XYZ file of C-alpha atoms in Angstrom:
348
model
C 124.534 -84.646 249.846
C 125.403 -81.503 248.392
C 127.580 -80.907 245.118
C 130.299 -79.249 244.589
C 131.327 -81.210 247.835
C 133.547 -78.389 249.071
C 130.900 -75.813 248.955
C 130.109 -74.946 252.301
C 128.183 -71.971 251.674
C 125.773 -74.103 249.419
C 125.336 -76.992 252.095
C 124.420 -74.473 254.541
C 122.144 -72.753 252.575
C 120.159 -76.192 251.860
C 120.415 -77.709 255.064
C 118.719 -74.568 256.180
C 115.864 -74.629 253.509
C 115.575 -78.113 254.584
C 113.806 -76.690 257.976
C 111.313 -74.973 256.124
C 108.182 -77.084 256.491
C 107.122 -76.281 252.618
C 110.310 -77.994 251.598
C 109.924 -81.786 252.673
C 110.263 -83.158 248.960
C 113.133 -82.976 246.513
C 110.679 -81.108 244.253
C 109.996 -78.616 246.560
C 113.439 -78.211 247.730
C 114.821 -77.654 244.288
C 111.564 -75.370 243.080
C 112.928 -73.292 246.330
C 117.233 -73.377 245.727
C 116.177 -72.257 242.014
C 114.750 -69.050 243.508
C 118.663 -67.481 244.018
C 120.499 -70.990 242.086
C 118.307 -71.034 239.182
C 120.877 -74.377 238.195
C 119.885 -76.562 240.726
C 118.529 -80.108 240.724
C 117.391 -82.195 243.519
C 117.563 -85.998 242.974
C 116.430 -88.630 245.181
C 118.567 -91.453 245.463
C 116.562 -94.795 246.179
C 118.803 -97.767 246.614
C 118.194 -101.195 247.767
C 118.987 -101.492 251.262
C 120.212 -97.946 251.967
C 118.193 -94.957 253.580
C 116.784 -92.780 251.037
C 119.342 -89.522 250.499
C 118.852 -87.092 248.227
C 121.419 -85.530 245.925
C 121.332 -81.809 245.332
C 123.477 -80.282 242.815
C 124.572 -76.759 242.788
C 125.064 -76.470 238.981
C 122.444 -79.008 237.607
C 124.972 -81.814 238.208
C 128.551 -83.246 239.141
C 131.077 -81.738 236.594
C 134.450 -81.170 236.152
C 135.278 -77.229 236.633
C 136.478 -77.026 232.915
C 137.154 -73.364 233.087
C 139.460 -73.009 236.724
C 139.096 -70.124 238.708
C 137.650 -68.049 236.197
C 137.046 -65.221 238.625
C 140.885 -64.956 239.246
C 140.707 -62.511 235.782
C 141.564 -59.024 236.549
C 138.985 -57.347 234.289
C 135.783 -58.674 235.794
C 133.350 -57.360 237.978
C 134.670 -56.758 241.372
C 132.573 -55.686 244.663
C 133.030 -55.486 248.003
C 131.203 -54.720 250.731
C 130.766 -54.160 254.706
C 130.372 -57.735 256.682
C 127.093 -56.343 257.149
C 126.214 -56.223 253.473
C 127.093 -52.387 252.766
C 128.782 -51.994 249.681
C 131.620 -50.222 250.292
C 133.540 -50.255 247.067
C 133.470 -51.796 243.321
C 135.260 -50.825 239.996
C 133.353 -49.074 237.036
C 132.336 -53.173 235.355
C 129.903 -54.206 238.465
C 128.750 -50.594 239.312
C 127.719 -50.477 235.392
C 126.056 -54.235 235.897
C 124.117 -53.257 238.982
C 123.336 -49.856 237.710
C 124.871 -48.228 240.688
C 126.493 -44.672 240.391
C 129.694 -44.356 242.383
C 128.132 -41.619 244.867
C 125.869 -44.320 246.038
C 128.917 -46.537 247.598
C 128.166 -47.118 251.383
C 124.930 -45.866 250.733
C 123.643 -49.220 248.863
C 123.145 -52.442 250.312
C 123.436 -55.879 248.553
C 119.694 -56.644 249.650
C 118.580 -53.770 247.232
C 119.656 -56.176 244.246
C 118.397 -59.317 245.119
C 115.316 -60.858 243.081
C 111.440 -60.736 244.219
C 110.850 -63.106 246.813
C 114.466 -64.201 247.472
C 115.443 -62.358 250.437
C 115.199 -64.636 253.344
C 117.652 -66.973 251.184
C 120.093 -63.857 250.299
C 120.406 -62.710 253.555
C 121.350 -66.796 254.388
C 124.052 -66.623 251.774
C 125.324 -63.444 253.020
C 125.374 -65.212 256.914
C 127.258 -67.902 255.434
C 130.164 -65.836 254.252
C 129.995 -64.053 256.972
C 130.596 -67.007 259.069
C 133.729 -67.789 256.915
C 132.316 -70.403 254.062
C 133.248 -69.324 250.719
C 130.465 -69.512 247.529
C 130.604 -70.217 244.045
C 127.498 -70.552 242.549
C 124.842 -68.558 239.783
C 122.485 -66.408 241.474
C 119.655 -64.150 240.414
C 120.069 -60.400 241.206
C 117.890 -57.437 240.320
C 119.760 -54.399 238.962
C 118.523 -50.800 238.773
C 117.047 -52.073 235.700
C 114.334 -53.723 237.425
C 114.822 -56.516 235.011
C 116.186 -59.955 237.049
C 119.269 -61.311 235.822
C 121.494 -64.366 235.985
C 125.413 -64.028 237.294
C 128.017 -65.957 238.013
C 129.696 -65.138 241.486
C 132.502 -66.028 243.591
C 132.024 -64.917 246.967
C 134.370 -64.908 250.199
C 135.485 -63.133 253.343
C 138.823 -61.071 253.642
C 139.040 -59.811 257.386
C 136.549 -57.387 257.869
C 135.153 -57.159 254.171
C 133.534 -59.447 251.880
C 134.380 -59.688 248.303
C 132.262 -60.601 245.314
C 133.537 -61.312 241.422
C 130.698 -61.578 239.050
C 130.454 -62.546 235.775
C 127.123 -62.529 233.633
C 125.991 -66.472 233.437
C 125.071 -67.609 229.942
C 122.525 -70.034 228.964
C 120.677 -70.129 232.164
C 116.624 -69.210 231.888
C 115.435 -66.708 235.015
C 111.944 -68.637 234.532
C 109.286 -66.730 237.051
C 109.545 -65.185 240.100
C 106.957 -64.478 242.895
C 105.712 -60.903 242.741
C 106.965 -58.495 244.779
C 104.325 -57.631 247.240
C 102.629 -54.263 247.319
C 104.883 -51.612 249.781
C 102.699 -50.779 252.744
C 100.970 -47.513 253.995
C 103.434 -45.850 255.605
C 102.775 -43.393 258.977
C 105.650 -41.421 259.904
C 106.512 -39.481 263.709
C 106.693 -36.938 263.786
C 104.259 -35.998 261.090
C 106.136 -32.235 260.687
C 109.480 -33.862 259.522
C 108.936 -34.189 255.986
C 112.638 -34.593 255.380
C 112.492 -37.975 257.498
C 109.535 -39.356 255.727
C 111.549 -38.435 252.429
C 114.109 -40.380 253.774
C 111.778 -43.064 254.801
C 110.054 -43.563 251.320
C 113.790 -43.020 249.292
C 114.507 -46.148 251.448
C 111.558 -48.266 250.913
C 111.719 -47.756 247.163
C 115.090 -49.142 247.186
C 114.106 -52.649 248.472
C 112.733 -55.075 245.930
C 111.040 -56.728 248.952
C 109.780 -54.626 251.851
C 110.696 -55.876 255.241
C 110.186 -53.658 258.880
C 114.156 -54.732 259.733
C 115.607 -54.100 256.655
C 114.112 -50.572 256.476
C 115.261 -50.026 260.155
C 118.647 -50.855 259.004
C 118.893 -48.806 256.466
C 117.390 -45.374 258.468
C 119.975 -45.885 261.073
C 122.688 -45.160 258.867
C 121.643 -41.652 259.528
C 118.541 -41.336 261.817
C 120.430 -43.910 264.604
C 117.253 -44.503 266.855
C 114.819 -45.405 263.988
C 112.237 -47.523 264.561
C 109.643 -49.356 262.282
C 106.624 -51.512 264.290
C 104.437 -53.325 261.465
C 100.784 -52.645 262.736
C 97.366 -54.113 260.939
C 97.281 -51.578 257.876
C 100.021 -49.936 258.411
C 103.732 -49.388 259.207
C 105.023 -46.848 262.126
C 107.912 -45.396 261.480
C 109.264 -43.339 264.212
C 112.719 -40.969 264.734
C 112.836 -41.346 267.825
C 110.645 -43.758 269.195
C 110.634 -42.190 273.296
C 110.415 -38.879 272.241
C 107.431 -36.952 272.178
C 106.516 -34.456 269.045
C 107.734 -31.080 269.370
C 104.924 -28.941 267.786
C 105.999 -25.700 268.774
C 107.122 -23.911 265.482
C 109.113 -20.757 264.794
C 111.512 -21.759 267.205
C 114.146 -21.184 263.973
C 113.287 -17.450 264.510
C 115.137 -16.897 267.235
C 118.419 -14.558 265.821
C 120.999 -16.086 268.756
C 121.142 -19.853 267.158
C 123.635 -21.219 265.028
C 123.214 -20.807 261.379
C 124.667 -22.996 258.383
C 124.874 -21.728 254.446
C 125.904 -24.029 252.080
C 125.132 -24.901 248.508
C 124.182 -27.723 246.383
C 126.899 -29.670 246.952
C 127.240 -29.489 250.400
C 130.322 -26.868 250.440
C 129.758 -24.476 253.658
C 129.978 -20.892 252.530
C 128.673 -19.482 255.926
C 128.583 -20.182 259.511
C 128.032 -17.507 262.651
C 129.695 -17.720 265.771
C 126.910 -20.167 267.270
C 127.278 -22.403 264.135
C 131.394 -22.734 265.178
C 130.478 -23.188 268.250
C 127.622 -26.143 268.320
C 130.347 -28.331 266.109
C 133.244 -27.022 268.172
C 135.396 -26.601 264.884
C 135.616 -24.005 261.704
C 132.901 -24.677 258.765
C 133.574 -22.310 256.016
C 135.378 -23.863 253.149
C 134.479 -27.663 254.515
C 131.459 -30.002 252.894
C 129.166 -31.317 255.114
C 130.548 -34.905 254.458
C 133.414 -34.486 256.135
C 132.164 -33.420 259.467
C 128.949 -36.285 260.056
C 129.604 -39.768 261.046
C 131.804 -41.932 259.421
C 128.904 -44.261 257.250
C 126.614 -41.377 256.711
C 128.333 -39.701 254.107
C 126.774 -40.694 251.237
C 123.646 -39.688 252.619
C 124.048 -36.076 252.620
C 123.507 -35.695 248.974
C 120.206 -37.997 249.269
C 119.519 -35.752 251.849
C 120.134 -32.485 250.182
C 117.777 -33.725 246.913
C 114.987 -34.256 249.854
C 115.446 -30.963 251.048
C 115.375 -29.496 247.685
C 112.546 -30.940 246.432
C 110.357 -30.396 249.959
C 111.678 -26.346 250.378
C 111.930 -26.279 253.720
C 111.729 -29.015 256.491
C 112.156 -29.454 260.122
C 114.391 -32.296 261.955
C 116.610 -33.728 263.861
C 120.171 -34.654 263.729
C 123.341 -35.963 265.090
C 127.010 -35.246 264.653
C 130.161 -35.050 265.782
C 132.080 -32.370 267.653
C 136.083 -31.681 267.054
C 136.684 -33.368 270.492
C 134.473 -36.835 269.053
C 131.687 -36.037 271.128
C 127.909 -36.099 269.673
C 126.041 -33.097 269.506
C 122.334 -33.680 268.904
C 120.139 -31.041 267.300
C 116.820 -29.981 265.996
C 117.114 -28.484 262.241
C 115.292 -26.357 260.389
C 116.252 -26.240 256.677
C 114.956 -23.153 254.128
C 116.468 -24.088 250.414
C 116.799 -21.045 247.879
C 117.653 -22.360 244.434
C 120.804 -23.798 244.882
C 121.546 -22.258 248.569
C 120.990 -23.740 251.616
C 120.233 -22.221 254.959
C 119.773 -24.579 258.206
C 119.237 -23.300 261.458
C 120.174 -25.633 264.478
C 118.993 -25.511 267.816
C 120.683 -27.914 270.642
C 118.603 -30.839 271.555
C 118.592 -31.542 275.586
């Protein structure tokens, strides 16, 4: 028997801990909700006669809500994100909380804030809003900071977005949490594309625990055919997981392909005929944001510091034409102080 009664989200969450077979006792069961509830109590309920039931309280116990709908106040932390977990928007109050700068919205997912060793159960709360059920509750989260903290949230689904309020919780201990496990040897194909395996680790540093889908998730947002395979010692990460290497080099030699200049912040201040004509529209004066796919803007500037800090790198890319079709290509990328030349050659 769950309390709050009317929180679905919570009795979900339980009932589905409750199929764990490390969670058969009320002690275990609460020693697990207090990984992302750090409030709540399990209590067995042994009475004469009846089949034993256990209470398990959300907040520590049954209270009256003395405060209302506190997260109905206009100046609190506000997110809200994809109904995939993307977070797709927030004011200045929860970006400052999480330690998020604006330029990373839609390239941040909640995952990347939850605590060590509470992933499985934040990825059930975020499949219970998903499914409708709406969740008031304190949960642990992991800012920037690295430090874990304790918030109060109200959580629900609006159409095709989920929205969060948060509030920081007071007089609630975040007591220990498992440590997060070591991040594994990576191996990356094709070994030449240094700008992928940037990509790769920039991703895997973000997740306070490592998992092979979660990192797939997040390199599709701009390498779409991604794959990670979790081997004995090692991970595989691949770019394309059917396609063989390319090792011929130099290929970006050739004078007839289309060449790109642009500078640090993505502004095109160069394109040749080919350029115009791979893309099927007119570059100069645009950013490279506006032409990729819609979701993968906020990775060209992650991309770009990659590409600064490697040089030069080879890879391989996909965008859209002026007609919505996808062009694929193979890049190669040369970076001059704050000037960027890419050379693209069609991929069959």
């Amino acid at each position: 028997m769950t309390i709050p009664i009317g929180d679905s989200a919570f009795a979900q969450i339980a009932e589905r801990l409750l199929e764990d077979r490390d969670t058969k006792s009320a002690a275990a069961l609460q020693a697990r909700l207090r990984s992302v509830f750090p409030r709540a109590v399990v209590r067995a309920r042994e009475l004469a006669g009846e089949a034993p039931a256990w209470y398990v309280y959300r907040d520590g116990g049954w209270h009256a809500d003395l405060d209302g709908p506190w997260w109905q106040e206009p100046e609190l932390p506000r997110l809200s994100t994809t109904l995939d977990g993307w977070i797709a928007d927030g004011n200045a109050t929860a970006l400052g909380l999480l330690g998020m700068p604006p330029t990373e919205l839609g390239a941040r997912h909640l995952t990347d804030f939850v605590a060590p060793g509470t992933l499985d159960d934040s990825l059930a709360i975020l499949d219970a809003v998903q499914g409708g059920g709406e969740l008031t509750a304190t949960l642990r989260m992991r800012p920037s900071s690295g430090y874990v903290i304790a918030i109060d949230t109200h959580i629900w689904r609006e159409e095709d977005r989920i929205h969060a309020v948060l509030r920081l919780a007071h007089e609630v201990e975040v007591g220990p949490l498992p440590t997060a496990p070591e991040p594994p040897l990576l191996r990356c194909r094709p070994e030449t594309d240094v700008a992928f395996r940037g990509y790769v680790e920039r991703s895997l540093s973000r997740m306070p625990e490592p998992n092979a889908d979660g990192l797939a998730m997040r390199l599709r947002r701009l390498y779409p055919r991604a794959d990670v395979t979790v081997a004995e010692d090692h991970w595989l990460v691949t770019r394309e997981p059917d396609d063989a290497d390319d090792t011929a080099s130099g290929w970006w030699t050739d004078a007839s392909l289309a060449r790109v200049r642009y500078d640090a912040q993505a502004l095109i201040i160069d394109a040749n005929d080919a350029a115009r004509q791979l893309l099927g529209r007119e570059l100069v004066g645009h950013h490279w944001q506006e032409l990729v796919i819609p979701g993968s803007t906020e990775q060209v500037a992650a991309m770009l510091q990659i590409l600064a800090e490697a040089g030069r790198a080879e890879s391989r890319f996909r965008m859209p034409r002026a007609d919505g079709s996808l062009v694929e290509f193979d890049s190669f990328t040369e970076v001059d102080g704050e000037t960027y030349l890419t050379t693209m050659r069609p991929h069959a």
